Short mmCIF file of N, CA, C and O in Angstrom, two decimals:
data_model
loop_
_atom_site.label_atom_id
_atom_site.label_comp_id
_atom_site.label_asym_id
_atom_site.label_seq_id
_atom_site.Cartn_x
_atom_site.Cartn_y
_atom_site.Cartn_z
N MET W 827 22.26 -12.42 12.00
CA MET W 827 20.93 -12.83 12.41
C MET W 827 20.58 -12.18 13.73
O MET W 827 21.44 -11.87 14.54
N SER W 828 19.31 -11.99 13.96
CA SER W 828 18.82 -11.37 15.18
C SER W 828 18.52 -12.43 16.23
O SER W 828 18.61 -13.63 15.97
N LEU W 829 18.10 -11.97 17.39
CA LEU W 829 17.70 -12.90 18.45
C LEU W 829 16.29 -13.40 18.19
O LEU W 829 15.49 -12.71 17.55
N PRO W 830 15.94 -14.59 18.69
CA PRO W 830 14.57 -15.08 18.54
C PRO W 830 13.59 -14.11 19.19
O PRO W 830 13.92 -13.43 20.15
N CYS W 831 12.38 -14.08 18.66
CA CYS W 831 11.40 -13.11 19.13
C CYS W 831 10.00 -13.71 19.13
O CYS W 831 9.72 -14.63 18.38
N SER W 832 9.14 -13.17 19.98
CA SER W 832 7.72 -13.55 19.95
C SER W 832 6.85 -12.31 20.01
O SER W 832 5.66 -12.42 20.24
N ASP W 833 7.44 -11.13 19.82
CA ASP W 833 6.71 -9.87 19.88
C ASP W 833 5.80 -9.74 18.66
O ASP W 833 6.25 -9.59 17.54
N GLN W 834 4.48 -9.77 18.89
CA GLN W 834 3.51 -9.74 17.79
C GLN W 834 3.39 -8.37 17.14
O GLN W 834 2.95 -8.26 16.00
N SER W 835 3.80 -7.31 17.83
CA SER W 835 3.63 -5.97 17.28
C SER W 835 4.57 -5.71 16.10
O SER W 835 4.29 -4.86 15.27
N ILE W 836 5.69 -6.43 16.02
CA ILE W 836 6.63 -6.20 14.92
C ILE W 836 6.68 -7.38 13.95
O ILE W 836 7.50 -7.40 13.04
N ARG W 837 5.79 -8.32 14.12
CA ARG W 837 5.76 -9.48 13.22
C ARG W 837 5.18 -9.07 11.88
O ARG W 837 4.18 -8.38 11.81
N PRO W 838 5.81 -9.48 10.79
CA PRO W 838 5.26 -9.17 9.47
C PRO W 838 3.89 -9.82 9.28
O PRO W 838 3.63 -10.90 9.79
N ARG W 839 3.02 -9.15 8.55
CA ARG W 839 1.67 -9.66 8.33
C ARG W 839 1.53 -10.40 7.00
O ARG W 839 0.80 -11.36 6.91
N LYS W 840 2.21 -9.93 5.97
CA LYS W 840 2.13 -10.58 4.66
C LYS W 840 3.49 -11.19 4.33
O LYS W 840 4.50 -10.50 4.37
N MET W 841 3.46 -12.47 4.00
CA MET W 841 4.72 -13.17 3.74
C MET W 841 4.49 -14.30 2.76
O MET W 841 3.35 -14.69 2.50
N GLN W 842 5.58 -14.79 2.20
CA GLN W 842 5.52 -15.94 1.31
C GLN W 842 6.68 -16.87 1.64
O GLN W 842 7.66 -16.44 2.25
N SER W 843 6.56 -18.12 1.24
CA SER W 843 7.64 -19.06 1.46
C SER W 843 8.86 -18.64 0.66
O SER W 843 8.73 -18.07 -0.43
N ALA W 844 10.02 -18.89 1.21
CA ALA W 844 11.26 -18.49 0.54
C ALA W 844 12.30 -19.59 0.72
O ALA W 844 12.11 -20.53 1.50
N SER W 845 13.38 -19.48 0.00
CA SER W 845 14.47 -20.47 0.11
C SER W 845 15.47 -19.99 1.16
O SER W 845 15.61 -18.80 1.41
N LEU W 846 16.15 -20.95 1.73
CA LEU W 846 17.16 -20.65 2.73
C LEU W 846 18.37 -20.01 2.05
O LEU W 846 18.90 -20.57 1.08
N PRO W 847 18.81 -18.84 2.49
CA PRO W 847 19.96 -18.20 1.86
C PRO W 847 21.23 -19.04 2.01
O PRO W 847 21.36 -19.82 2.96
N ARG W 848 22.15 -18.88 1.08
CA ARG W 848 23.43 -19.61 1.15
C ARG W 848 24.19 -19.25 2.42
O ARG W 848 24.19 -18.10 2.83
N GLY W 849 24.79 -20.24 3.01
CA GLY W 849 25.60 -20.03 4.20
C GLY W 849 24.82 -19.93 5.49
O GLY W 849 25.40 -19.75 6.55
N VAL W 850 23.51 -20.05 5.42
CA VAL W 850 22.68 -19.97 6.63
C VAL W 850 22.13 -21.36 6.90
O VAL W 850 21.59 -22.02 6.01
N GLU W 851 22.29 -21.81 8.12
CA GLU W 851 21.80 -23.13 8.50
C GLU W 851 20.39 -23.02 9.07
O GLU W 851 20.05 -22.03 9.71
N ALA W 852 19.60 -24.05 8.85
CA ALA W 852 18.24 -24.08 9.40
C ALA W 852 18.32 -24.15 10.92
O ALA W 852 19.26 -24.72 11.48
N VAL W 853 17.35 -23.56 11.58
CA VAL W 853 17.32 -23.55 13.04
C VAL W 853 16.04 -24.23 13.53
O VAL W 853 15.09 -24.39 12.79
N GLN W 854 16.09 -24.61 14.80
CA GLN W 854 14.90 -25.18 15.44
C GLN W 854 14.28 -24.11 16.34
O GLN W 854 14.97 -23.29 16.92
N CYS W 855 12.96 -24.17 16.43
CA CYS W 855 12.25 -23.20 17.26
C CYS W 855 12.15 -23.71 18.69
O CYS W 855 12.72 -24.75 19.03
N TRP W 856 11.38 -23.00 19.51
CA TRP W 856 11.24 -23.37 20.91
C TRP W 856 10.52 -24.70 21.10
O TRP W 856 10.72 -25.38 22.10
N CYS W 857 9.68 -25.09 20.14
CA CYS W 857 8.97 -26.37 20.30
C CYS W 857 9.75 -27.52 19.68
O CYS W 857 9.29 -28.65 19.68
N GLY W 858 10.94 -27.26 19.12
CA GLY W 858 11.81 -28.31 18.62
C GLY W 858 11.67 -28.62 17.15
O GLY W 858 12.42 -29.44 16.63
N ASP W 859 10.71 -28.03 16.46
CA ASP W 859 10.54 -28.28 15.03
C ASP W 859 11.51 -27.41 14.22
O ASP W 859 11.94 -26.35 14.66
N VAL W 860 11.82 -27.89 13.02
CA VAL W 860 12.67 -27.10 12.12
C VAL W 860 11.82 -25.95 11.58
O VAL W 860 10.67 -26.13 11.17
N CYS W 861 12.39 -24.77 11.57
CA CYS W 861 11.66 -23.57 11.15
C CYS W 861 11.53 -23.48 9.63
O CYS W 861 12.36 -23.99 8.89
N LYS W 862 10.46 -22.79 9.20
CA LYS W 862 10.26 -22.47 7.79
C LYS W 862 10.96 -21.15 7.52
O LYS W 862 11.13 -20.34 8.42
N VAL W 863 11.35 -20.94 6.26
CA VAL W 863 11.92 -19.66 5.86
C VAL W 863 10.83 -18.89 5.11
O VAL W 863 10.19 -19.42 4.21
N LYS W 864 10.61 -17.65 5.51
CA LYS W 864 9.60 -16.79 4.90
C LYS W 864 10.24 -15.49 4.44
O LYS W 864 11.29 -15.09 4.95
N GLU W 865 9.58 -14.84 3.49
CA GLU W 865 10.03 -13.54 2.99
C GLU W 865 8.86 -12.57 3.10
O GLU W 865 7.74 -12.90 2.75
N VAL W 866 9.13 -11.36 3.58
CA VAL W 866 8.08 -10.36 3.77
C VAL W 866 7.65 -9.81 2.41
O VAL W 866 8.48 -9.41 1.60
N THR W 867 6.33 -9.82 2.15
CA THR W 867 5.79 -9.26 0.91
C THR W 867 4.99 -8.00 1.18
O THR W 867 4.56 -7.33 0.26
N ASP W 868 4.79 -7.68 2.45
CA ASP W 868 4.05 -6.49 2.83
C ASP W 868 4.89 -5.26 2.52
O ASP W 868 6.10 -5.25 2.75
N PHE W 869 4.26 -4.21 1.99
CA PHE W 869 4.98 -2.97 1.70
C PHE W 869 5.25 -2.27 3.03
O PHE W 869 4.43 -1.52 3.53
N SER W 870 6.39 -2.58 3.62
CA SER W 870 6.73 -2.05 4.93
C SER W 870 8.24 -1.89 5.02
O SER W 870 8.95 -2.05 4.03
N ASP W 871 8.72 -1.58 6.22
CA ASP W 871 10.15 -1.42 6.44
C ASP W 871 10.91 -2.74 6.31
O ASP W 871 12.13 -2.74 6.32
N TRP W 872 10.20 -3.84 6.18
CA TRP W 872 10.83 -5.15 6.11
C TRP W 872 10.69 -5.80 4.74
O TRP W 872 11.00 -6.98 4.59
N LEU W 873 10.19 -5.09 3.75
CA LEU W 873 9.93 -5.66 2.43
C LEU W 873 11.15 -6.42 1.92
O LEU W 873 12.26 -5.91 1.90
N GLY W 874 10.94 -7.69 1.54
CA GLY W 874 11.99 -8.51 0.97
C GLY W 874 12.91 -9.18 1.97
O GLY W 874 13.74 -9.99 1.59
N MET W 875 12.77 -8.86 3.25
CA MET W 875 13.65 -9.47 4.25
C MET W 875 13.16 -10.88 4.58
O MET W 875 11.98 -11.16 4.60
N LYS W 876 14.11 -11.77 4.83
CA LYS W 876 13.79 -13.16 5.14
C LYS W 876 13.92 -13.40 6.64
O LYS W 876 14.71 -12.77 7.32
N PHE W 877 13.13 -14.38 7.11
CA PHE W 877 13.17 -14.73 8.53
C PHE W 877 12.76 -16.19 8.71
O PHE W 877 12.13 -16.78 7.85
N PHE W 878 13.18 -16.74 9.86
CA PHE W 878 12.75 -18.08 10.25
C PHE W 878 11.45 -17.94 11.02
O PHE W 878 11.25 -17.00 11.77
N MET W 879 10.59 -18.93 10.83
CA MET W 879 9.31 -18.94 11.52
C MET W 879 8.97 -20.38 11.87
O MET W 879 9.14 -21.27 11.04
N CYS W 880 8.48 -20.60 13.06
CA CYS W 880 8.12 -21.95 13.46
C CYS W 880 7.05 -22.51 12.52
O CYS W 880 6.16 -21.79 12.08
N ALA W 881 7.17 -23.77 12.20
CA ALA W 881 6.18 -24.42 11.33
C ALA W 881 4.79 -24.39 11.97
O ALA W 881 3.78 -24.45 11.29
N ASN W 882 4.73 -24.27 13.29
CA ASN W 882 3.46 -24.22 14.01
C ASN W 882 3.05 -22.79 14.36
O ASN W 882 2.08 -22.59 15.06
N TYR W 883 3.81 -21.82 13.91
CA TYR W 883 3.58 -20.44 14.30
C TYR W 883 2.17 -19.99 13.97
O TYR W 883 1.47 -19.45 14.78
N GLU W 884 1.79 -20.20 12.74
CA GLU W 884 0.49 -19.71 12.29
C GLU W 884 -0.18 -20.82 11.51
O GLU W 884 -0.27 -20.77 10.30
N SER W 885 -0.59 -21.84 12.22
CA SER W 885 -1.17 -22.96 11.49
C SER W 885 -2.65 -22.68 11.25
O SER W 885 -3.40 -22.45 12.17
N ASP W 886 -3.01 -22.65 9.99
CA ASP W 886 -4.42 -22.48 9.64
C ASP W 886 -5.09 -23.84 9.78
O ASP W 886 -4.69 -24.79 9.11
N PRO W 887 -6.12 -23.95 10.61
CA PRO W 887 -6.77 -25.25 10.73
C PRO W 887 -7.41 -25.64 9.41
O PRO W 887 -7.95 -24.79 8.71
N PRO W 888 -7.30 -26.90 9.04
CA PRO W 888 -7.92 -27.32 7.79
C PRO W 888 -9.43 -27.14 7.84
O PRO W 888 -10.04 -27.26 8.89
N GLU W 889 -10.01 -26.82 6.70
CA GLU W 889 -11.45 -26.61 6.65
C GLU W 889 -12.18 -27.95 6.76
O GLU W 889 -11.75 -28.94 6.19
N SER W 890 -13.28 -27.93 7.47
CA SER W 890 -14.03 -29.16 7.62
C SER W 890 -14.84 -29.43 6.35
O SER W 890 -15.30 -28.52 5.68
N ILE W 891 -14.96 -30.70 6.02
CA ILE W 891 -15.69 -31.11 4.82
C ILE W 891 -17.19 -30.95 5.05
O ILE W 891 -17.92 -30.53 4.16
N SER W 892 -17.64 -31.26 6.25
CA SER W 892 -19.05 -31.09 6.58
C SER W 892 -19.16 -30.73 8.06
O SER W 892 -18.16 -30.69 8.77
N ALA W 893 -20.35 -30.51 8.51
CA ALA W 893 -20.55 -30.14 9.91
C ALA W 893 -20.26 -31.32 10.84
O ALA W 893 -20.00 -31.13 12.02
N TYR W 894 -20.27 -32.54 10.30
CA TYR W 894 -20.08 -33.73 11.13
C TYR W 894 -18.65 -34.26 11.09
O TYR W 894 -18.21 -34.92 12.02
N VAL W 895 -17.93 -33.97 10.01
CA VAL W 895 -16.56 -34.47 9.89
C VAL W 895 -15.61 -33.31 10.20
O VAL W 895 -15.54 -32.34 9.47
N ARG W 896 -14.92 -33.42 11.31
CA ARG W 896 -13.97 -32.38 11.70
C ARG W 896 -12.55 -32.92 11.54
O ARG W 896 -12.25 -34.02 11.99
N PRO W 897 -11.69 -32.15 10.90
CA PRO W 897 -10.29 -32.59 10.77
C PRO W 897 -9.59 -32.50 12.13
O PRO W 897 -10.08 -31.84 13.05
N PRO W 898 -8.46 -33.16 12.25
CA PRO W 898 -7.74 -33.10 13.52
C PRO W 898 -7.33 -31.65 13.81
O PRO W 898 -7.06 -30.88 12.91
N SER W 899 -7.29 -31.30 15.08
CA SER W 899 -6.93 -29.92 15.44
C SER W 899 -5.45 -29.70 15.16
O SER W 899 -4.65 -30.63 15.20
N PRO W 900 -5.08 -28.47 14.87
CA PRO W 900 -3.69 -28.17 14.56
C PRO W 900 -2.82 -28.27 15.80
O PRO W 900 -3.33 -28.25 16.93
N PRO W 901 -1.51 -28.36 15.61
CA PRO W 901 -0.61 -28.41 16.77
C PRO W 901 -0.66 -27.06 17.51
O PRO W 901 -1.12 -26.07 16.95
N PRO W 902 -0.20 -27.04 18.74
CA PRO W 902 -0.21 -25.78 19.47
C PRO W 902 0.66 -24.73 18.77
O PRO W 902 1.65 -25.08 18.12
N LEU W 903 0.27 -23.49 18.88
CA LEU W 903 1.02 -22.44 18.21
C LEU W 903 2.28 -22.09 18.99
O LEU W 903 2.26 -21.93 20.19
N CYS W 904 3.36 -21.98 18.26
CA CYS W 904 4.63 -21.55 18.83
C CYS W 904 4.88 -20.16 18.25
O CYS W 904 4.72 -19.94 17.06
N MET W 905 5.23 -19.21 19.07
CA MET W 905 5.34 -17.82 18.64
C MET W 905 6.76 -17.46 18.17
O MET W 905 7.11 -16.29 18.09
N TYR W 906 7.57 -18.43 17.81
CA TYR W 906 8.97 -18.19 17.46
C TYR W 906 9.12 -17.63 16.05
O TYR W 906 8.55 -18.14 15.10
N TYR W 907 9.88 -16.56 15.93
CA TYR W 907 10.40 -16.14 14.64
C TYR W 907 11.70 -15.41 14.87
O TYR W 907 11.95 -14.87 15.94
N ARG W 908 12.56 -15.44 13.85
CA ARG W 908 13.90 -14.87 13.97
C ARG W 908 14.33 -14.33 12.61
O ARG W 908 14.26 -15.04 11.61
N TRP W 909 14.73 -13.09 12.58
CA TRP W 909 15.15 -12.47 11.33
C TRP W 909 16.45 -13.07 10.84
O TRP W 909 17.40 -13.24 11.60
N ILE W 910 16.51 -13.39 9.55
CA ILE W 910 17.75 -13.84 8.91
C ILE W 910 18.47 -12.60 8.39
O ILE W 910 19.65 -12.41 8.63
N ASP W 911 17.73 -11.77 7.65
CA ASP W 911 18.31 -10.54 7.10
C ASP W 911 18.24 -9.43 8.13
O ASP W 911 17.28 -9.31 8.88
N THR W 912 19.28 -8.62 8.16
CA THR W 912 19.26 -7.45 9.05
C THR W 912 19.04 -6.17 8.26
O THR W 912 18.80 -5.13 8.85
N GLU W 913 19.13 -6.25 6.94
CA GLU W 913 18.88 -5.09 6.08
C GLU W 913 18.01 -5.51 4.91
O GLU W 913 18.01 -6.67 4.51
N MET W 914 17.31 -4.54 4.35
CA MET W 914 16.48 -4.82 3.19
C MET W 914 17.37 -5.10 1.98
O MET W 914 18.41 -4.47 1.82
N PRO W 915 16.94 -6.02 1.10
CA PRO W 915 17.72 -6.25 -0.12
C PRO W 915 17.63 -5.02 -1.05
O PRO W 915 16.70 -4.22 -0.95
N ASP W 916 18.60 -4.90 -1.94
CA ASP W 916 18.67 -3.75 -2.84
C ASP W 916 17.40 -3.60 -3.67
O ASP W 916 16.91 -2.49 -3.89
N TRP W 917 16.85 -4.73 -4.15
CA TRP W 917 15.65 -4.63 -4.99
C TRP W 917 14.48 -4.03 -4.21
O TRP W 917 13.67 -3.31 -4.77
N ALA W 918 14.40 -4.34 -2.90
CA ALA W 918 13.30 -3.82 -2.09
C ALA W 918 13.47 -2.32 -1.86
O ALA W 918 12.49 -1.57 -1.89
N VAL W 919 14.71 -1.88 -1.63
CA VAL W 919 14.97 -0.45 -1.45
C VAL W 919 14.60 0.29 -2.72
O VAL W 919 13.94 1.34 -2.69
N THR W 920 14.99 -0.26 -3.87
CA THR W 920 14.65 0.34 -5.16
C THR W 920 13.14 0.37 -5.36
O THR W 920 12.60 1.38 -5.82
N GLU W 921 12.46 -0.70 -5.01
CA GLU W 921 10.99 -0.78 -5.15
C GLU W 921 10.31 0.30 -4.29
O GLU W 921 9.39 0.96 -4.75
N ILE W 922 10.78 0.47 -3.07
CA ILE W 922 10.18 1.47 -2.19
C ILE W 922 10.41 2.87 -2.74
O ILE W 922 9.50 3.70 -2.77
N ARG W 923 11.64 3.14 -3.22
CA ARG W 923 11.92 4.45 -3.81
C ARG W 923 11.03 4.69 -5.03
O ARG W 923 10.49 5.78 -5.21
N GLU W 924 10.90 3.67 -5.89
CA GLU W 924 10.11 3.81 -7.11
C GLU W 924 8.64 4.03 -6.77
O GLU W 924 7.98 4.86 -7.38
N ARG W 925 8.11 3.28 -5.81
CA ARG W 925 6.72 3.48 -5.41
C ARG W 925 6.50 4.87 -4.84
O ARG W 925 5.48 5.51 -5.10
N GLY W 926 7.45 5.34 -4.05
CA GLY W 926 7.37 6.69 -3.51
C GLY W 926 7.40 7.74 -4.61
O GLY W 926 6.63 8.70 -4.60
N ARG W 927 8.30 7.55 -5.58
CA ARG W 927 8.40 8.48 -6.70
C ARG W 927 7.10 8.51 -7.49
O ARG W 927 6.58 9.57 -7.82
N ARG W 928 6.55 7.31 -7.76
CA ARG W 928 5.29 7.24 -8.51
C ARG W 928 4.14 7.88 -7.73
O ARG W 928 3.28 8.55 -8.31
N ALA W 929 4.13 7.69 -6.41
CA ALA W 929 3.07 8.27 -5.60
C ALA W 929 3.16 9.80 -5.64
O ALA W 929 2.13 10.48 -5.80
N TRP W 930 4.36 10.34 -5.51
CA TRP W 930 4.52 11.79 -5.56
C TRP W 930 4.18 12.33 -6.94
O TRP W 930 3.56 13.38 -7.08
N ALA W 931 4.60 11.61 -7.99
CA ALA W 931 4.29 12.05 -9.35
C ALA W 931 2.78 12.04 -9.58
O ALA W 931 2.23 12.95 -10.19
N SER W 932 2.11 11.01 -9.08
CA SER W 932 0.66 10.91 -9.21
C SER W 932 -0.02 12.05 -8.46
O SER W 932 -0.96 12.67 -8.96
N LEU W 933 0.47 12.34 -7.26
CA LEU W 933 -0.09 13.43 -6.47
C LEU W 933 0.12 14.76 -7.19
O LEU W 933 -0.79 15.59 -7.27
N ASP W 934 1.32 14.97 -7.73
CA ASP W 934 1.63 16.20 -8.46
C ASP W 934 0.73 16.34 -9.68
O ASP W 934 0.18 17.42 -9.96
N LEU W 935 0.56 15.25 -10.41
CA LEU W 935 -0.30 15.26 -11.59
C LEU W 935 -1.75 15.59 -11.20
O LEU W 935 -2.41 16.39 -11.86
N GLU W 936 -2.21 15.00 -10.12
CA GLU W 936 -3.57 15.25 -9.65
C GLU W 936 -3.75 16.72 -9.25
O GLU W 936 -4.76 17.34 -9.58
N GLU W 937 -2.74 17.26 -8.56
CA GLU W 937 -2.82 18.67 -8.15
C GLU W 937 -2.83 19.58 -9.37
O GLU W 937 -3.58 20.56 -9.41
N ARG W 938 -1.98 19.29 -10.37
CA ARG W 938 -1.96 20.10 -11.59
C ARG W 938 -3.28 20.00 -12.34
O ARG W 938 -3.78 20.99 -12.87
N ARG W 939 -3.86 18.80 -12.38
CA ARG W 939 -5.15 18.61 -13.05
C ARG W 939 -6.25 19.41 -12.35
O ARG W 939 -7.05 20.08 -12.99
N GLU W 940 -6.28 19.36 -11.02
CA GLU W 940 -7.26 20.12 -10.25
C GLU W 940 -7.09 21.61 -10.47
O GLU W 940 -8.08 22.35 -10.61
N LYS W 941 -5.84 22.08 -10.50
CA LYS W 941 -5.57 23.50 -10.72
C LYS W 941 -6.04 23.92 -12.11
O LYS W 941 -6.67 24.98 -12.26
N ALA W 942 -5.75 23.09 -13.12
CA ALA W 942 -6.17 23.40 -14.49
C ALA W 942 -7.69 23.43 -14.59
O ALA W 942 -8.25 24.32 -15.25
N GLU W 943 -8.36 22.49 -13.94
CA GLU W 943 -9.83 22.47 -13.95
C GLU W 943 -10.40 23.71 -13.27
O GLU W 943 -11.36 24.30 -13.76
N ALA W 944 -9.80 24.12 -12.17
CA ALA W 944 -10.26 25.32 -11.46
C ALA W 944 -10.05 26.56 -12.32
O ALA W 944 -10.93 27.44 -12.38
N GLU W 945 -8.90 26.65 -12.99
CA GLU W 945 -8.64 27.79 -13.88
C GLU W 945 -9.62 27.81 -15.05
O GLU W 945 -10.12 28.87 -15.42
N GLU W 946 -9.89 26.64 -15.62
CA GLU W 946 -10.83 26.56 -16.74
C GLU W 946 -12.24 26.96 -16.29
O GLU W 946 -12.94 27.70 -16.99
N LYS W 947 -12.62 26.51 -15.11
CA LYS W 947 -13.94 26.86 -14.58
C LYS W 947 -14.03 28.37 -14.33
O LYS W 947 -15.05 29.00 -14.65
N ALA W 948 -12.98 28.95 -13.78
CA ALA W 948 -12.95 30.39 -13.54
C ALA W 948 -13.02 31.16 -14.86
O ALA W 948 -13.71 32.19 -14.96
N GLU W 949 -12.31 30.67 -15.88
CA GLU W 949 -12.32 31.32 -17.19
C GLU W 949 -13.72 31.25 -17.82
O GLU W 949 -14.21 32.24 -18.37
N GLN W 950 -14.38 30.09 -17.70
CA GLN W 950 -15.75 29.96 -18.23
C GLN W 950 -16.71 30.89 -17.50
O GLN W 950 -17.57 31.53 -18.13
N LYS W 951 -16.54 30.98 -16.19
CA LYS W 951 -17.40 31.86 -15.41
C LYS W 951 -17.20 33.32 -15.85
O LYS W 951 -18.17 34.06 -16.02
N LYS W 952 -15.94 33.70 -16.07
CA LYS W 952 -15.63 35.06 -16.52
C LYS W 952 -16.24 35.31 -17.89
O LYS W 952 -16.82 36.39 -18.14
N GLU W 953 -16.13 34.34 -18.81
CA GLU W 953 -16.72 34.48 -20.14
C GLU W 953 -18.23 34.66 -20.05
O GLU W 953 -18.81 35.51 -20.75
N TRP W 954 -18.90 33.87 -19.19
CA TRP W 954 -20.34 34.00 -19.04
C TRP W 954 -20.71 35.35 -18.46
O TRP W 954 -21.69 35.99 -18.88
N GLU W 955 -19.95 35.80 -17.46
CA GLU W 955 -20.22 37.11 -16.87
C GLU W 955 -20.08 38.21 -17.92
O GLU W 955 -20.90 39.12 -18.00
N ASP W 956 -19.00 38.13 -18.73
CA ASP W 956 -18.80 39.11 -19.80
C ASP W 956 -19.96 39.05 -20.80
O ASP W 956 -20.46 40.08 -21.26
N TYR W 957 -20.41 37.86 -21.12
CA TYR W 957 -21.52 37.68 -22.05
C TYR W 957 -22.80 38.32 -21.49
O TYR W 957 -23.52 39.01 -22.19
N TYR W 958 -23.05 38.06 -20.16
CA TYR W 958 -24.24 38.63 -19.53
C TYR W 958 -24.18 40.16 -19.54
O TYR W 958 -25.17 40.83 -19.81
N VAL W 959 -23.00 40.71 -19.25
CA VAL W 959 -22.84 42.17 -19.25
C VAL W 959 -23.09 42.71 -20.65
O VAL W 959 -23.80 43.72 -20.84
N GLU W 960 -22.55 42.04 -21.65
CA GLU W 960 -22.73 42.45 -23.04
C GLU W 960 -24.21 42.39 -23.44
O GLU W 960 -24.73 43.32 -24.07
N GLN W 961 -24.87 41.31 -23.07
CA GLN W 961 -26.29 41.17 -23.39
C GLN W 961 -27.13 42.22 -22.66
O GLN W 961 -28.07 42.78 -23.23
N ARG W 962 -26.79 42.49 -21.43
CA ARG W 962 -27.51 43.48 -20.65
C ARG W 962 -27.37 44.86 -21.30
O ARG W 962 -28.35 45.61 -21.42
N ALA W 963 -26.14 45.15 -21.71
CA ALA W 963 -25.90 46.44 -22.38
C ALA W 963 -26.70 46.52 -23.68
O ALA W 963 -27.29 47.57 -23.99
N PHE W 964 -26.74 45.45 -24.41
CA PHE W 964 -27.49 45.41 -25.67
C PHE W 964 -28.98 45.65 -25.42
O PHE W 964 -29.63 46.45 -26.11
N LEU W 965 -29.53 44.97 -24.41
CA LEU W 965 -30.95 45.12 -24.09
C LEU W 965 -31.26 46.53 -23.61
O LEU W 965 -32.29 47.11 -23.98
N ASP W 966 -30.37 47.09 -22.78
CA ASP W 966 -30.57 48.46 -22.31
C ASP W 966 -30.57 49.45 -23.48
O ASP W 966 -31.39 50.37 -23.53
N GLU W 967 -29.68 49.23 -24.42
CA GLU W 967 -29.61 50.10 -25.59
C GLU W 967 -30.87 49.97 -26.44
O GLU W 967 -31.40 50.96 -26.95
N MET W 968 -31.38 48.76 -26.58
CA MET W 968 -32.60 48.53 -27.36
C MET W 968 -33.78 49.23 -26.69
O MET W 968 -34.65 49.77 -27.37
N LYS W 969 -33.84 49.20 -25.36
CA LYS W 969 -34.92 49.85 -24.63
C LYS W 969 -34.87 51.36 -24.86
O LYS W 969 -35.92 52.01 -25.01
N ARG W 970 -33.68 51.93 -24.87
CA ARG W 970 -33.52 53.37 -25.06
C ARG W 970 -33.98 53.80 -26.46
O ARG W 970 -34.54 54.86 -26.65
N LYS W 971 -33.69 52.97 -27.45
CA LYS W 971 -34.08 53.28 -28.83
C LYS W 971 -35.58 53.21 -29.02
O LYS W 971 -36.13 53.92 -29.86
N ASN W 972 -36.24 52.38 -28.31
CA ASN W 972 -37.70 52.23 -28.44
C ASN W 972 -38.36 53.21 -27.58
O ASN W 972 -38.95 53.91 -27.21
#
């Protein structure tokens, strides 16, 4: 496990609730509450990694029912989070490789399609030019005969 952190620049942005891994005990944050376990779902260098996060870390205030009825304000935000995993799980590494492979294959396919379209367009242009030359020659010959 890593040291506790409050650095917002490296905090994951997309996450989901996760279960506590075997052999890992729950920890308390700086405000004394038991931390939640989260898993990174963002396609980043942390995909699939689990971490502890204060239950008050990112509390979304409840939506008000009307303009006159306001729900109680959320508890103060605690900026505590701590990585449980120090490496990405195998499935996440495989997912990143597969997405990269698909992206390159898609790019390659797109480039080949563009090249084929350009070649086809050039071929059509050449055919039209040949046709125009042929027609011009035919018309010139007809003028000479008359």
